[in-house]
CSV table of C-alpha atoms and ligand atoms in Angstrom, one decimal:
chain,number,residue,atom,x,y,z
A,1,MET,CA,-81.8,64.9,53.7
A,2,LYS,CA,-83.0,62.1,51.2
A,3,GLN,CA,-83.7,59.6,54.1
A,4,PHE,CA,-84.2,59.4,57.6
A,5,PRO,CA,-81.1,58.2,59.6
A,6,ALA,CA,-81.9,55.9,62.4
A,7,PHE,CA,-80.0,53.3,64.1
A,8,ILE,CA,-82.1,50.0,64.8
A,9,ASP,CA,-81.4,47.6,67.5
A,10,LEU,CA,-81.6,44.1,65.8
A,11,ALA,CA,-80.9,42.0,69.3
A,12,ASP,CA,-84.6,40.8,68.9
A,13,ARG,CA,-85.5,41.5,65.6
A,14,ARG,CA,-85.6,38.8,62.5
A,15,THR,CA,-83.6,39.5,59.5
A,16,VAL,CA,-83.7,37.5,56.7
A,17,ILE,CA,-81.3,37.6,53.8
A,18,LEU,CA,-82.7,36.1,50.4
A,19,GLY,CA,-79.7,34.9,48.5
A,20,GLY,CA,-76.8,32.8,48.8
A,21,GLY,CA,-73.6,34.1,47.1
A,22,GLU,CA,-71.1,37.2,47.8
A,23,ALA,CA,-73.6,39.8,48.1
A,24,ALA,CA,-75.8,37.5,50.5
A,25,LEU,CA,-72.6,36.9,52.8
A,26,ALA,CA,-71.6,40.7,52.7
A,27,LYS,CA,-75.0,41.6,54.2
A,28,ALA,CA,-75.1,38.9,56.5
A,29,ARG,CA,-71.9,39.8,58.1
A,30,LEU,CA,-73.1,43.2,58.4
A,31,VAL,CA,-76.3,42.5,60.2
A,32,ILE,CA,-73.9,40.3,62.1
A,33,ALA,CA,-71.4,42.9,63.1
A,34,ALA,CA,-74.7,45.1,64.4
A,35,GLY,CA,-75.7,42.3,66.8
A,36,GLY,CA,-78.4,40.5,64.7
A,37,ALA,CA,-78.7,37.0,63.8
A,38,PRO,CA,-79.8,36.6,60.1
A,39,ALA,CA,-81.6,34.0,58.5
A,40,LEU,CA,-80.2,33.0,54.9
A,41,ILE,CA,-82.4,31.5,53.0
A,42,TRP,CA,-81.9,30.4,49.1
A,43,PRO,CA,-81.7,27.0,47.1
A,44,GLU,CA,-78.3,27.2,46.8
A,45,ILE,CA,-75.5,28.4,49.3
A,46,ALA,CA,-72.4,29.2,48.0
A,47,PRO,CA,-69.5,27.0,50.1
A,48,ALA,CA,-67.7,30.5,50.5
A,49,THR,CA,-70.6,31.7,51.8
A,50,ARG,CA,-71.5,28.7,54.3
A,51,ALA,CA,-68.0,28.9,55.4
A,52,GLY,CA,-68.2,32.4,56.3
A,53,LEU,CA,-71.3,32.3,58.3
A,54,GLU,CA,-70.9,28.8,59.8
A,55,GLY,CA,-72.4,29.3,63.6
A,56,GLN,CA,-73.2,33.0,63.2
A,57,ALA,CA,-76.5,32.8,60.9
A,58,ASP,CA,-79.2,30.2,60.4
A,59,LEU,CA,-78.5,28.9,56.6
A,60,ILE,CA,-81.4,27.4,55.1
A,61,GLU,CA,-80.7,25.8,51.6
A,62,ALA,CA,-84.2,25.8,50.3
A,63,THR,CA,-86.5,27.8,48.0
A,64,PRO,CA,-88.0,30.7,50.3
A,65,ALA,CA,-91.8,30.8,51.1
A,66,ARG,CA,-93.7,34.2,52.3
A,67,ALA,CA,-94.0,32.7,55.5
A,68,ASP,CA,-90.1,33.0,55.8
A,69,VAL,CA,-90.2,37.0,55.2
A,70,ALA,CA,-93.3,37.5,57.3
A,71,GLY,CA,-92.8,38.7,60.8
A,72,ALA,CA,-89.3,39.9,59.6
A,73,ALA,CA,-87.6,43.4,60.5
A,74,LEU,CA,-85.5,43.8,57.8
A,75,VAL,CA,-85.3,41.7,54.3
A,76,PHE,CA,-82.2,41.8,52.3
A,77,ILE,CA,-82.5,40.5,49.0
A,78,ALA,CA,-79.2,39.6,47.4
A,79,VAL,CA,-80.0,37.8,44.1
A,80,ASP,CA,-79.0,37.5,40.4
A,81,ASP,CA,-82.3,38.0,38.9
A,82,PRO,CA,-83.8,41.2,38.4
A,83,GLU,CA,-87.3,39.8,38.4
A,84,THR,CA,-87.2,37.4,40.9
A,85,ALA,CA,-85.3,40.1,43.1
A,86,ALA,CA,-88.5,42.5,42.4
A,87,ARG,CA,-91.1,39.9,43.0
A,88,TRP,CA,-89.4,39.1,46.7
A,89,ALA,CA,-89.0,42.9,47.0
A,90,GLN,CA,-93.1,43.2,46.9
A,91,THR,CA,-93.8,40.2,48.9
A,92,ALA,CA,-91.6,41.2,51.7
A,93,LYS,CA,-92.8,44.5,51.8
A,94,SER,CA,-96.8,43.2,51.8
A,95,GLU,CA,-95.4,41.3,54.7
A,96,GLY,CA,-94.4,44.4,56.6
A,97,ALA,CA,-90.7,44.4,56.6
A,98,LEU,CA,-88.4,47.1,55.5
A,99,VAL,CA,-86.5,45.7,52.2
A,100,ASN,CA,-83.3,46.4,50.9
A,101,VAL,CA,-82.6,45.1,47.4
A,102,VAL,CA,-78.9,44.9,46.5
A,103,ASP,CA,-77.9,47.4,43.4
A,104,ARG,CA,-81.7,48.4,43.1
A,105,PRO,CA,-82.0,51.7,45.1
A,106,GLU,CA,-85.3,52.1,43.4
A,107,LEU,CA,-86.4,48.8,44.9
A,108,CYS,CA,-85.2,49.7,48.3
A,109,ASP,CA,-86.6,50.9,51.8
A,110,PHE,CA,-83.8,51.7,53.2
A,111,LEU,CA,-80.0,51.9,52.0
A,112,THR,CA,-76.9,50.7,53.8
A,113,PRO,CA,-74.6,53.7,54.6
A,114,ALA,CA,-70.7,53.5,54.5
A,115,ILE,CA,-69.9,52.8,58.1
A,116,VAL,CA,-67.5,53.7,60.2
A,117,ASP,CA,-67.6,51.3,63.5
A,118,ARG,CA,-65.4,51.7,66.7
A,119,GLY,CA,-67.2,49.7,69.0
A,120,GLY,CA,-70.0,52.0,70.8
A,121,LEU,CA,-69.3,54.6,67.9
A,122,THR,CA,-70.9,54.3,64.7
A,123,VAL,CA,-70.8,56.9,61.9
A,124,ALA,CA,-73.2,56.3,59.0
A,125,ILE,CA,-72.7,58.0,55.7
A,126,SER,CA,-75.1,58.0,53.3
A,127,THR,CA,-75.5,59.8,49.7
A,128,GLY,CA,-78.8,58.6,49.2
A,129,GLY,CA,-77.7,56.3,46.2
A,130,ALA,CA,-76.6,59.0,44.4
A,131,GLY,CA,-72.5,58.4,45.0
A,132,PRO,CA,-71.7,55.1,47.4
A,133,VAL,CA,-67.9,55.5,46.1
A,134,PHE,CA,-68.1,59.3,47.5
A,135,ALA,CA,-69.4,57.8,50.8
A,136,ARG,CA,-66.5,55.5,50.9
A,137,ALA,CA,-64.0,58.1,50.3
A,138,LEU,CA,-65.2,60.1,52.8
A,139,ARG,CA,-65.5,57.3,55.4
A,140,GLU,CA,-62.0,56.8,55.1
A,141,LYS,CA,-61.4,60.6,55.9
A,142,ILE,CA,-63.7,60.6,59.2
A,143,GLU,CA,-61.9,57.2,60.2
A,144,ALA,CA,-58.4,59.3,60.4
A,145,LEU,CA,-60.3,61.9,62.2
A,146,ILE,CA,-61.6,59.8,65.1
A,147,PRO,CA,-58.7,59.3,67.9
A,148,THR,CA,-58.0,55.6,68.0
A,149,ARG,CA,-59.0,55.2,71.5
A,150,ALA,CA,-62.4,57.0,71.3
A,151,ASP,CA,-64.2,53.9,72.2
A,152,ALA,CA,-62.5,53.5,75.7
A,153,LEU,CA,-63.5,57.4,76.1
A,154,LEU,CA,-67.3,56.5,75.3
A,155,ASP,CA,-66.9,53.2,77.6
A,156,LEU,CA,-66.0,55.4,80.6
A,157,ALA,CA,-68.5,57.6,79.7
A,158,ALA,CA,-71.0,55.1,80.0
A,159,ARG,CA,-69.8,53.4,83.2
A,160,TYR,CA,-70.5,57.3,84.7
A,161,ARG,CA,-73.6,58.0,83.0
A,162,ASN,CA,-75.8,56.9,86.3
A,163,THR,CA,-73.5,58.4,88.8
A,164,VAL,CA,-73.6,61.8,87.2
A,165,LYS,CA,-77.6,61.6,86.7
A,166,ALA,CA,-77.7,61.0,90.5
A,167,LYS,CA,-75.2,63.5,91.6
A,168,ILE,CA,-75.3,66.3,89.0
A,169,ALA,CA,-78.8,68.6,88.4
A,170,PRO,CA,-80.2,68.3,84.9
A,171,ALA,CA,-79.6,71.6,84.2
A,172,ALA,CA,-75.4,71.2,85.0
A,173,ARG,CA,-75.3,67.8,83.2
A,174,ARG,CA,-74.4,69.2,79.6
A,175,ARG,CA,-71.6,71.8,81.3
A,176,PHE,CA,-70.3,68.4,83.3
A,177,TRP,CA,-70.1,66.1,79.9
A,178,GLU,CA,-68.4,69.1,77.9
A,179,THR,CA,-65.5,69.1,80.7
A,180,PHE,CA,-65.5,65.5,80.5
A,181,PHE,CA,-65.5,65.1,76.8
A,182,ARG,CA,-62.7,68.1,76.4
A,183,GLY,CA,-60.8,68.2,79.1
A,184,PRO,CA,-58.2,66.2,80.9
A,185,VAL,CA,-60.3,62.8,81.6
A,186,ALA,CA,-60.4,63.1,77.8
A,187,GLU,CA,-57.4,63.1,77.1
A,188,ARG,CA,-55.7,60.5,79.6
A,189,ALA,CA,-58.7,57.8,78.0
A,190,LEU,CA,-57.6,58.8,74.5
A,191,SER,CA,-53.5,58.3,75.3
A,192,GLY,CA,-54.4,54.7,76.7
A,193,ASP,CA,-54.2,55.9,80.5
A,194,ASP,CA,-57.5,54.2,81.4
A,195,ALA,CA,-57.0,53.9,85.3
A,196,GLY,CA,-56.0,57.7,85.4
A,197,ALA,CA,-59.2,58.6,83.1
A,198,SER,CA,-61.3,57.0,85.7
A,199,ASP,CA,-59.8,58.4,88.6
A,200,LEU,CA,-60.0,61.7,87.2
A,201,ALA,CA,-63.5,61.2,86.3
A,202,LEU,CA,-64.5,60.0,89.8
A,203,ALA,CA,-63.0,63.3,91.5
A,204,ALA,CA,-64.8,65.4,88.5
A,205,VAL,CA,-68.1,63.8,89.3
A,206,ASN,CA,-67.8,64.3,93.2
A,207,GLY,CA,-66.1,67.9,93.0
A,208,PHE,CA,-68.3,69.0,90.1
A,209,ASP,CA,-69.3,72.9,91.2
A,210,THR,CA,-73.3,72.9,90.2
A,211,GLU,CA,-73.6,76.5,91.2
A,212,GLN,CA,-74.4,78.2,88.1
A,213,GLN,CA,-71.3,79.7,86.2
A,214,ASP,CA,-71.2,82.8,84.0
A,215,GLY,CA,-71.0,81.4,79.9
A,216,VAL,CA,-69.1,83.1,77.5
A,217,VAL,CA,-69.8,84.9,74.3
A,218,HIS,CA,-67.9,84.5,71.0
A,219,ILE,CA,-68.0,87.1,68.5
A,220,ILE,CA,-67.5,85.4,65.3
A,221,GLY,CA,-67.2,86.4,61.6
A,222,ALA,CA,-69.4,83.6,59.2
A,223,GLY,CA,-67.2,85.2,56.0
A,224,PRO,CA,-69.5,86.1,52.9
A,225,GLY,CA,-71.6,83.1,52.8
A,226,ASP,CA,-70.4,80.0,51.5
A,227,PRO,CA,-69.9,77.7,54.6
A,228,GLU,CA,-66.6,76.1,53.4
A,229,LEU,CA,-65.5,79.6,53.9
A,230,LEU,CA,-65.7,79.5,57.7
A,231,THR,CA,-62.7,79.1,59.9
A,232,LEU,CA,-62.3,75.6,61.8
A,233,ARG,CA,-63.1,77.4,64.7
A,234,ALA,CA,-65.9,79.2,63.3
A,235,LEU,CA,-67.2,75.8,62.6
A,236,ARG,CA,-66.5,74.2,65.8
A,237,LEU,CA,-68.3,76.8,67.9
A,238,ILE,CA,-70.9,77.1,65.7
A,239,GLN,CA,-71.8,73.4,66.1
A,240,SER,CA,-71.2,73.6,69.9
A,241,VAL,CA,-72.6,76.8,71.2
A,242,ASP,CA,-76.4,76.8,73.3
A,243,VAL,CA,-77.4,79.9,71.4
A,244,ILE,CA,-76.7,82.3,68.2
A,245,LEU,CA,-77.7,85.5,67.8
A,246,TYR,CA,-77.1,86.1,63.9
A,247,ASP,CA,-78.1,88.5,61.5
A,248,ARG,CA,-79.6,89.2,58.0
A,249,LEU,CA,-76.1,88.3,56.2
A,250,VAL,CA,-75.5,84.8,58.0
A,251,SER,CA,-76.8,82.5,55.2
A,252,ASP,CA,-79.2,79.5,55.5
A,253,ASP,CA,-76.2,76.9,55.3
A,254,ILE,CA,-74.5,78.2,58.1
A,255,LEU,CA,-77.1,78.2,60.8
A,256,ASN,CA,-78.3,74.7,59.9
A,257,LEU,CA,-74.5,73.6,61.1
A,258,ALA,CA,-75.8,74.1,64.4
A,259,ARG,CA,-76.5,71.9,67.2
A,260,ARG,CA,-80.0,71.1,66.7
A,261,ASP,CA,-81.0,72.1,70.0
A,262,ALA,CA,-79.1,75.5,69.7
A,263,GLU,CA,-81.2,78.7,70.4
A,264,ARG,CA,-81.3,80.6,67.4
A,265,VAL,CA,-81.9,84.4,67.7
A,266,PHE,CA,-82.6,86.5,64.7
A,267,VAL,CA,-81.6,90.4,65.2
A,268,GLY,CA,-80.9,90.9,61.7
A,269,LYS,CA,-80.3,94.4,60.5
A,270,ALA,CA,-81.6,95.3,57.0
A,271,LYS,CA,-80.5,98.7,56.3
A,272,ALA,CA,-82.4,101.5,58.1
A,273,ASN,CA,-85.0,98.7,59.6
A,274,HIS,CA,-82.7,97.5,62.6
A,275,ALA,CA,-84.7,94.6,63.8
A,276,VAL,CA,-83.2,94.5,67.0
A,277,PRO,CA,-81.5,98.1,68.5
A,278,GLN,CA,-78.1,97.7,68.9
A,279,ASP,CA,-78.0,98.2,72.7
A,280,GLU,CA,-80.7,95.7,72.9
A,281,ILE,CA,-78.4,92.9,71.1
A,282,GLU,CA,-75.7,93.8,73.6
A,283,ALA,CA,-78.4,93.2,76.8
A,284,ARG,CA,-79.7,89.9,75.4
A,285,MET,CA,-75.9,88.6,74.8
A,286,ILE,CA,-75.0,89.6,78.4
A,287,ALA,CA,-78.0,88.2,79.9
A,288,TYR,CA,-77.5,84.9,78.1
A,289,ALA,CA,-73.9,84.7,79.3
A,290,ARG,CA,-75.1,85.3,82.8
A,291,ALA,CA,-77.7,82.4,82.7
A,292,GLY,CA,-74.3,80.3,81.9
A,293,LYS,CA,-74.9,80.0,78.3
A,294,THR,CA,-72.1,79.6,75.6
A,295,VAL,CA,-73.1,82.1,72.8
A,296,ALA,CA,-72.2,82.6,69.7
A,297,ARG,CA,-72.7,86.3,67.9
A,298,LEU,CA,-72.8,85.0,64.5
A,299,LYS,CA,-71.8,88.2,61.9
A,300,GLY,CA,-71.5,88.2,58.3
A,301,GLY,CA,-68.0,88.5,56.8
A,302,ASP,CA,-65.7,89.7,59.6
A,303,PRO,CA,-66.8,90.8,62.7
A,304,PHE,CA,-64.6,93.7,63.1
A,305,ILE,CA,-65.2,95.2,59.3
A,306,PHE,CA,-68.4,97.3,59.3
A,307,GLY,CA,-69.7,94.7,61.5
A,308,ARG,CA,-70.5,97.0,64.7
A,309,GLY,CA,-68.2,94.1,66.5
A,310,GLY,CA,-65.9,96.6,68.3
A,311,GLU,CA,-68.9,98.0,70.1
A,312,GLU,CA,-70.2,94.8,71.1
A,313,LEU,CA,-66.9,93.6,72.6
A,314,ASP,CA,-66.6,96.7,74.6
A,315,ALA,CA,-70.1,96.5,75.7
A,316,LEU,CA,-69.3,92.3,77.1
A,317,ARG,CA,-66.1,93.3,78.5
A,318,ALA,CA,-67.2,96.3,80.5
A,319,ALA,CA,-70.4,94.0,81.5
A,320,GLY,CA,-67.3,91.4,83.0
A,321,VAL,CA,-68.9,88.9,80.5
A,322,GLU,CA,-66.0,86.7,79.2
A,323,THR,CA,-65.7,87.2,75.1
A,324,PHE,CA,-63.6,85.8,72.5
A,325,VAL,CA,-63.3,86.8,69.0
A,326,THR,CA,-63.0,84.5,66.1
A,327,PRO,CA,-62.4,86.6,62.7
A,328,GLY,CA,-63.6,85.7,59.5
A,329,ILE,CA,-63.1,86.4,55.8
A,330,THR,CA,-64.5,89.9,55.1
A,331,ALA,CA,-66.7,90.4,52.1
A,332,ALA,CA,-64.2,92.4,49.9
A,333,THR,CA,-61.6,89.8,50.3
A,334,GLY,CA,-63.8,86.7,50.2
A,335,CYS,CA,-66.0,87.7,47.3
A,336,ALA,CA,-63.1,89.2,45.4
A,337,ALA,CA,-60.9,86.4,45.4
A,338,ALA,CA,-63.8,84.2,44.6
A,339,ALA,CA,-64.5,86.0,41.6
A,340,GLY,CA,-60.9,86.1,40.5
A,341,LEU,CA,-60.6,89.5,41.1
A,342,PRO,CA,-57.2,90.6,42.9
A,343,LEU,CA,-57.5,93.9,45.0
A,344,THR,CA,-54.3,94.6,44.8
A,345,HIS,CA,-51.9,93.9,41.5
A,346,ARG,CA,-48.7,94.6,41.0
A,347,ASP,CA,-49.2,96.9,37.5
A,348,GLU,CA,-52.8,98.1,38.9
A,349,ALA,CA,-53.1,98.8,42.4
A,350,GLN,CA,-50.8,99.2,45.1
A,351,ALA,CA,-53.0,99.3,47.9
A,352,VAL,CA,-56.8,99.1,48.5
A,353,THR,CA,-59.2,101.1,50.8
A,354,PHE,CA,-62.6,99.9,52.2
A,355,VAL,CA,-65.2,102.5,52.7
A,356,THR,CA,-68.7,102.5,53.9
A,357,GLY,CA,-71.3,103.7,51.5
A,358,HIS,CA,-73.8,103.8,54.0
A,359,GLY,CA,-74.8,107.6,54.9
A,360,LYS,CA,-76.7,108.9,58.2
A,361,GLY,CA,-80.2,108.8,57.4
A,362,ASP,CA,-80.8,109.4,53.6
A,363,ALA,CA,-77.7,111.5,53.4
A,364,ASP,CA,-74.8,110.8,51.0
A,365,PRO,CA,-71.5,108.8,52.8
A,366,ASP,CA,-69.4,111.5,54.9
A,367,LEU,CA,-66.4,110.5,53.3
A,368,ASP,CA,-62.9,112.2,52.2
A,369,TRP,CA,-63.8,112.2,48.6
A,370,PRO,CA,-60.3,114.2,47.6
A,371,ALA,CA,-58.5,111.8,49.2
A,372,LEU,CA,-60.3,108.9,47.9
A,373,ALA,CA,-60.2,110.2,44.4
A,374,ALA,CA,-56.6,110.8,44.4
A,375,LEU,CA,-55.8,107.4,45.6
A,376,GLN,CA,-55.8,106.1,42.3
A,377,ASN,CA,-56.0,102.6,43.5
A,378,THR,CA,-58.7,100.1,44.4
A,379,LEU,CA,-61.4,101.2,46.6
A,380,VAL,CA,-63.9,98.6,48.0
A,381,VAL,CA,-67.1,100.0,48.7
A,382,TYR,CA,-69.6,98.3,51.4
A,383,MET,CA,-73.3,99.3,51.6
A,384,GLY,CA,-73.1,101.4,48.7
A,385,VAL,CA,-75.8,100.1,46.2
A,386,GLY,CA,-78.3,102.5,47.1
A,387,LYS,CA,-75.9,105.7,46.8
A,388,ALA,CA,-73.6,103.8,43.8
A,389,GLY,CA,-74.7,106.6,41.5
A,390,ALA,CA,-73.9,109.6,44.4
A,391,ILE,CA,-70.6,107.7,44.9
A,392,ALA,CA,-69.6,107.3,41.3
A,393,ALA,CA,-70.5,111.1,40.6
A,394,ARG,CA,-68.1,112.4,44.1
A,395,LEU,CA,-65.4,110.4,42.7
A,396,VAL,CA,-65.2,111.6,39.3
A,397,GLU,CA,-66.0,115.3,40.1
A,398,HIS,CA,-62.6,114.6,42.6
A,399,GLY,CA,-60.6,113.8,39.8
A,400,ARG,CA,-61.2,109.9,39.1
A,401,GLU,CA,-61.6,108.8,35.6
A,402,ALA,CA,-65.3,108.2,34.7
A,403,SER,CA,-63.5,105.1,32.5
A,404,THR,CA,-62.4,103.6,35.5
A,405,PRO,CA,-63.3,99.9,35.5
A,406,VAL,CA,-66.0,98.6,38.2
A,407,ALA,CA,-67.6,95.3,39.3
A,408,VAL,CA,-70.3,95.2,41.5
A,409,ILE,CA,-70.4,91.9,43.7
A,410,GLU,CA,-73.8,90.7,45.0
A,411,ASN,CA,-74.3,88.0,47.0
A,412,GLY,CA,-70.5,86.9,46.5
A,413,THR,CA,-69.7,83.1,47.1
A,414,ARG,CA,-73.6,82.4,47.4
A,415,GLU,CA,-75.3,80.2,44.9
A,416,ASP,CA,-77.3,83.4,43.8
A,417,GLN,CA,-74.0,85.4,43.0
A,418,LEU,CA,-74.4,87.9,40.0
A,419,ILE,CA,-71.5,89.9,39.1
A,420,VAL,CA,-71.8,92.8,36.7
A,421,LYS,CA,-68.7,95.1,35.1
A,422,GLY,CA,-68.8,98.5,33.8
A,423,THR,CA,-67.1,102.0,34.1
A,424,LEU,CA,-67.4,104.2,37.1
A,425,GLY,CA,-69.1,107.1,35.2
A,426,ARG,CA,-72.2,104.3,34.5
A,427,LEU,CA,-72.1,102.9,38.0
A,428,GLY,CA,-75.6,104.3,39.0
A,429,ALA,CA,-77.0,102.7,35.9
A,430,LEU,CA,-74.9,99.5,35.9
A,431,VAL,CA,-76.6,99.2,39.8
A,432,ALA,CA,-79.8,99.9,38.3
A,433,ASP,CA,-80.1,98.1,35.1
A,434,ALA,CA,-79.1,94.7,36.6
A,435,GLY,CA,-81.8,95.3,39.5
A,436,VAL,CA,-78.9,94.9,42.2
A,437,LYS,CA,-80.6,95.0,45.9
A,438,GLY,CA,-77.8,93.5,47.7
A,439,PRO,CA,-75.8,92.8,49.8
A,440,ALA,CA,-73.6,93.9,47.1
A,441,LEU,CA,-70.2,95.4,47.1
A,442,LEU,CA,-68.8,98.1,44.6
A,443,VAL,CA,-65.1,97.3,43.4
A,444,ILE,CA,-63.7,100.4,41.9
A,445,GLY,CA,-60.4,100.4,40.2
A,446,GLU,CA,-58.6,98.9,37.2
A,447,VAL,CA,-58.6,95.5,38.6
A,448,ALA,CA,-62.2,95.3,38.5
A,449,ALA,CA,-61.9,94.5,35.0
A,450,ARG,CA,-60.6,91.1,35.9
A,451,ALA,CA,-63.6,89.6,37.8
A,452,ASP,CA,-65.0,86.6,36.3
A,453,GLY,CA,-68.4,87.9,36.1
A,454,ALA,CA,-70.8,88.6,32.9
A,455,GLY,CA,-69.8,91.8,31.7
A,456,LEU,CA,-73.4,92.5,31.3
A,457,LEU,CA,-72.2,96.2,30.3
A,458,ASP,CA,-68.2,95.5,30.3
A,459,ILE,CA,-67.7,99.1,28.8
A,460,ALA,CA,-64.3,98.9,30.0
A,461,ALA,CA,-63.2,96.2,28.4
A,462,ASP,CA,-64.3,97.5,25.3
A,463,ALA,CA,-63.0,100.9,25.7
A,464,ARG,CA,-59.3,99.5,26.0
A,465,ARG,CA,-59.8,97.5,22.9
A,466,ALA,CA,-60.6,100.3,21.2
A,467,ALA,CA,-57.8,102.2,22.3
B,501,LIG,N1,-68.7,92.2,58.3
B,501,LIG,C1,-69.3,92.4,57.1
B,501,LIG,C2,-69.9,93.5,56.4
B,501,LIG,C3,-71.2,94.0,57.2
B,501,LIG,S1,-71.8,95.6,56.3
B,501,LIG,C4,-68.1,91.8,56.4
B,501,LIG,O1,-66.8,91.9,57.0
B,501,LIG,O2,-68.4,91.3,55.1
B,501,LIG,C5,-72.7,94.6,55.1
B,501,LIG,C6,-72.3,94.9,53.8
B,501,LIG,O3,-71.4,93.8,53.5
B,501,LIG,C7,-73.4,94.6,52.7
B,501,LIG,O4,-74.1,95.9,52.2
B,501,LIG,C8,-72.5,94.5,51.3
B,501,LIG,O5,-71.9,95.6,50.9
B,501,LIG,C9,-71.3,93.6,52.2
B,501,LIG,N2,-71.3,92.7,51.9
B,501,LIG,C10,-71.4,91.2,53.0
B,501,LIG,N3,-71.2,90.1,52.5
B,501,LIG,C11,-71.6,90.3,51.2
B,501,LIG,C12,-71.6,89.2,50.1
B,501,LIG,N4,-71.6,87.8,50.2
B,501,LIG,N5,-71.4,89.7,48.7
B,501,LIG,C13,-71.5,90.8,48.0
B,501,LIG,N6,-71.5,91.9,49.4
B,501,LIG,C14,-71.3,91.4,50.6
């Protein structure tokens, strides 16, 4: 964030607008819409401005004086002459006011955002002055997202707020409001049945079960890293759960989407350095759920592809915890597609195989090498960076051509993504030379030559050109 967003109550605050033209009129209207009563002071007030504000603003056709801005909370400067504007900005600031100068972000203490105004519901969008037009385009989209009767629902909530406080213990209130805003009360209010919504709300307050109820766990795939590759459901859940247990592959950009007061628990695993043992992770999730929390178990990629999500689901279900699974884009499909690398291709690969390159302890992965080498299609190795050389040697040993193209995708779909290409025979050297530390995928097969990345050692392409 470039600025601190805040909503200011203007009812008892003095707001001054210096200027008499169209821009001054627009600012005055904004202040009035927010419940303020602005004073508009300038030697010349245009007839249209006067007509637009008659009775709602204090219109003073005179040269302003320092005393006019003294004691004002907000001062808007909407005058044409840049020097006059700058001088008044200085004066108003020295009198302790927060200043907004029209079209001069560098002189502003605060900017006016693009606003969605639906009665009690206000959405303000700022680009920090960089792209007001973009902010307005976003506003249109947000307008379309907000139910037309959102303010009726908020009015109802406001009417019940005190009753809820009196009747429902603080610990259970969030759960009450969750049911209120997501359940039948909201449905009725949003569909225009105010009386029905009110009756239901009353019944809900009176009959609300304050006994602690068990929470739920959502096992969620967070995709390969770019937050835009989250599913809509993953996004909604991340924004609403009480607790998030996440591991190393979940990017900060994604965690930052969580509710501000959500508890974030790192249980990450760096290879061979399990921060929290698996059974401990499961025990913690069960404990949170039994304490009534809604829990997100957030995993990189898809939870069920080399993610131990299956074990967690079993453990949670065995403990009687209600558990839901939200799929994610797994690293192989996400990183490859984002790199322009089709894992299957009509001419080059009729199938794709995902394997893990991680062996027990320091050992090489225990894979069916003859079968993998014989497949002659696309092979994607997860967790294979440390063993890249050994994996390549085994495949070549069992009959895969050393000239087979390979691509290594590190931090795929993230800002620091690195893609290097080469051939199977030199895969170990490719990984070492590029300094790949992971998380990275090894993609082996004809299609790998198609990856967009920097062909650091694009031997495959060279070989084909030579042939
Ligand atoms: N459940 C995850 C995989 C977890 S195993 C999924 O479906 O993607 C961890 C391995 O995934 C890493 O060692 C790496 O091989 C791969 N991986 C995960 N995210 C990646 C990314 N952004 N770029 C490249 N590889 C990634």
